[in-house]
Amino acid sequence: MTPPELRDLLADALALWAVPGRLRIAEGGVALEGMALRVYAADAADRPVRWWLERPGQRRPCTSVLGLLRALRNAVGAGEGEARRLRVALAGAPDNISLPGA
């Protein structure tokens, strides 16, 4: 994933979480303006780590896109409170469907 692609992914995530902020490409990664927070690709020698999320006093390894988004969400404080849930269903389906074995 290139830095511009990473910036776009993280910008979409911030918008979904209603977190104001601007992302910019910086030092081979992406930085969140107004916060000392940077995400950048890991070196091949760091595998299975794919990205690092860095803030003062902390460098967190992320091995997947999901892990990166979770770490970012916690770092910007968007993980507090109730998370938004996405539900996919057929149009007109009732809301109280019980799944077998549930």
JSON list of C-alpha atoms in Angstrom, two decimals, residues 44-102:
[
{"chain": "A", "resi": 44, "resn": "ALA", "atom": "CA", "xyz": [10.74, -6.25, 5.22]},
{"chain": "A", "resi": 45, "resn": "ALA", "atom": "CA", "xyz": [12.96, -7.32, 8.13]},
{"chain": "A", "resi": 46, "resn": "ASP", "atom": "CA", "xyz": [10.12, -6.48, 10.55]},
{"chain": "A", "resi": 47, "resn": "ARG", "atom": "CA", "xyz": [7.68, -9.01, 9.03]},
{"chain": "A", "resi": 48, "resn": "PRO", "atom": "CA", "xyz": [5.04, -10.09, 10.02]},
{"chain": "A", "resi": 49, "resn": "VAL", "atom": "CA", "xyz": [4.61, -6.45, 11.11]},
{"chain": "A", "resi": 50, "resn": "ARG", "atom": "CA", "xyz": [3.21, -4.47, 8.16]},
{"chain": "A", "resi": 51, "resn": "TRP", "atom": "CA", "xyz": [2.83, -1.00, 9.70]},
{"chain": "A", "resi": 52, "resn": "TRP", "atom": "CA", "xyz": [3.96, 0.93, 12.74]},
{"chain": "A", "resi": 53, "resn": "LEU", "atom": "CA", "xyz": [1.71, 3.39, 14.55]},
{"chain": "A", "resi": 54, "resn": "GLU", "atom": "CA", "xyz": [3.98, 5.81, 16.35]},
{"chain": "A", "resi": 55, "resn": "ARG", "atom": "CA", "xyz": [3.21, 8.45, 18.95]},
{"chain": "A", "resi": 56, "resn": "PRO", "atom": "CA", "xyz": [5.39, 9.97, 21.69]},
{"chain": "A", "resi": 57, "resn": "GLY", "atom": "CA", "xyz": [6.77, 7.21, 23.88]},
{"chain": "A", "resi": 58, "resn": "GLN", "atom": "CA", "xyz": [5.01, 4.43, 21.97]},
{"chain": "A", "resi": 59, "resn": "ARG", "atom": "CA", "xyz": [5.60, 2.49, 18.77]},
{"chain": "A", "resi": 60, "resn": "ARG", "atom": "CA", "xyz": [2.86, -0.05, 18.15]},
{"chain": "A", "resi": 61, "resn": "PRO", "atom": "CA", "xyz": [3.24, -2.87, 15.60]},
{"chain": "A", "resi": 62, "resn": "CYS", "atom": "CA", "xyz": [0.27, -3.64, 13.34]},
{"chain": "A", "resi": 63, "resn": "THR", "atom": "CA", "xyz": [0.21, -6.91, 11.41]},
{"chain": "A", "resi": 64, "resn": "SER", "atom": "CA", "xyz": [-3.00, -6.30, 9.44]},
{"chain": "A", "resi": 65, "resn": "VAL", "atom": "CA", "xyz": [-5.26, -3.53, 8.16]},
{"chain": "A", "resi": 66, "resn": "LEU", "atom": "CA", "xyz": [-7.76, -4.44, 10.87]},
{"chain": "A", "resi": 67, "resn": "GLY", "atom": "CA", "xyz": [-5.09, -4.16, 13.55]},
{"chain": "A", "resi": 68, "resn": "LEU", "atom": "CA", "xyz": [-3.93, -0.83, 12.15]},
{"chain": "A", "resi": 69, "resn": "LEU", "atom": "CA", "xyz": [-7.46, 0.60, 12.14]},
{"chain": "A", "resi": 70, "resn": "ARG", "atom": "CA", "xyz": [-8.10, -0.65, 15.69]},
{"chain": "A", "resi": 71, "resn": "ALA", "atom": "CA", "xyz": [-4.85, 0.89, 16.94]},
{"chain": "A", "resi": 72, "resn": "LEU", "atom": "CA", "xyz": [-5.61, 4.18, 15.17]},
{"chain": "A", "resi": 73, "resn": "ARG", "atom": "CA", "xyz": [-9.14, 4.27, 16.55]},
{"chain": "A", "resi": 74, "resn": "ASN", "atom": "CA", "xyz": [-7.84, 3.82, 20.08]},
{"chain": "A", "resi": 75, "resn": "ALA", "atom": "CA", "xyz": [-5.04, 6.36, 19.56]},
{"chain": "A", "resi": 76, "resn": "VAL", "atom": "CA", "xyz": [-7.45, 9.11, 18.47]},
{"chain": "A", "resi": 77, "resn": "GLY", "atom": "CA", "xyz": [-9.98, 8.28, 21.20]},
{"chain": "A", "resi": 78, "resn": "ALA", "atom": "CA", "xyz": [-12.72, 7.18, 18.81]},
{"chain": "A", "resi": 79, "resn": "GLY", "atom": "CA", "xyz": [-13.00, 3.77, 20.47]},
{"chain": "A", "resi": 80, "resn": "GLU", "atom": "CA", "xyz": [-14.71, 5.20, 23.52]},
{"chain": "A", "resi": 81, "resn": "GLY", "atom": "CA", "xyz": [-18.45, 4.86, 23.87]},
{"chain": "A", "resi": 82, "resn": "GLU", "atom": "CA", "xyz": [-20.56, 2.61, 21.72]},
{"chain": "A", "resi": 83, "resn": "ALA", "atom": "CA", "xyz": [-19.09, 1.57, 18.41]},
{"chain": "A", "resi": 84, "resn": "ARG", "atom": "CA", "xyz": [-21.12, 2.00, 15.27]},
{"chain": "A", "resi": 85, "resn": "ARG", "atom": "CA", "xyz": [-22.31, -1.31, 13.89]},
{"chain": "A", "resi": 86, "resn": "LEU", "atom": "CA", "xyz": [-23.07, -2.13, 10.31]},
{"chain": "A", "resi": 87, "resn": "ARG", "atom": "CA", "xyz": [-25.84, -4.62, 9.66]},
{"chain": "A", "resi": 88, "resn": "VAL", "atom": "CA", "xyz": [-26.43, -6.15, 6.26]},
{"chain": "A", "resi": 89, "resn": "ALA", "atom": "CA", "xyz": [-29.89, -7.61, 5.62]},
{"chain": "A", "resi": 90, "resn": "LEU", "atom": "CA", "xyz": [-32.41, -8.09, 2.86]},
{"chain": "A", "resi": 91, "resn": "ALA", "atom": "CA", "xyz": [-34.65, -5.10, 2.20]},
{"chain": "A", "resi": 92, "resn": "GLY", "atom": "CA", "xyz": [-37.83, -5.43, 4.24]},
{"chain": "A", "resi": 93, "resn": "ALA", "atom": "CA", "xyz": [-36.41, -8.14, 6.52]},
{"chain": "A", "resi": 94, "resn": "PRO", "atom": "CA", "xyz": [-37.64, -7.97, 10.14]},
{"chain": "A", "resi": 95, "resn": "ASP", "atom": "CA", "xyz": [-35.20, -6.71, 12.77]},
{"chain": "A", "resi": 96, "resn": "ASN", "atom": "CA", "xyz": [-35.74, -9.59, 15.17]},
{"chain": "A", "resi": 97, "resn": "ILE", "atom": "CA", "xyz": [-34.51, -12.59, 13.19]},
{"chain": "A", "resi": 98, "resn": "SER", "atom": "CA", "xyz": [-33.05, -15.35, 15.39]},
{"chain": "A", "resi": 99, "resn": "LEU", "atom": "CA", "xyz": [-30.11, -17.23, 13.97]},
{"chain": "A", "resi": 100, "resn": "PRO", "atom": "CA", "xyz": [-29.99, -21.02, 14.38]},
{"chain": "A", "resi": 101, "resn": "GLY", "atom": "CA", "xyz": [-27.84, -22.01, 17.35]},
{"chain": "A", "resi": 102, "resn": "ALA", "atom": "CA", "xyz": [-27.87, -18.50, 18.81]}
]
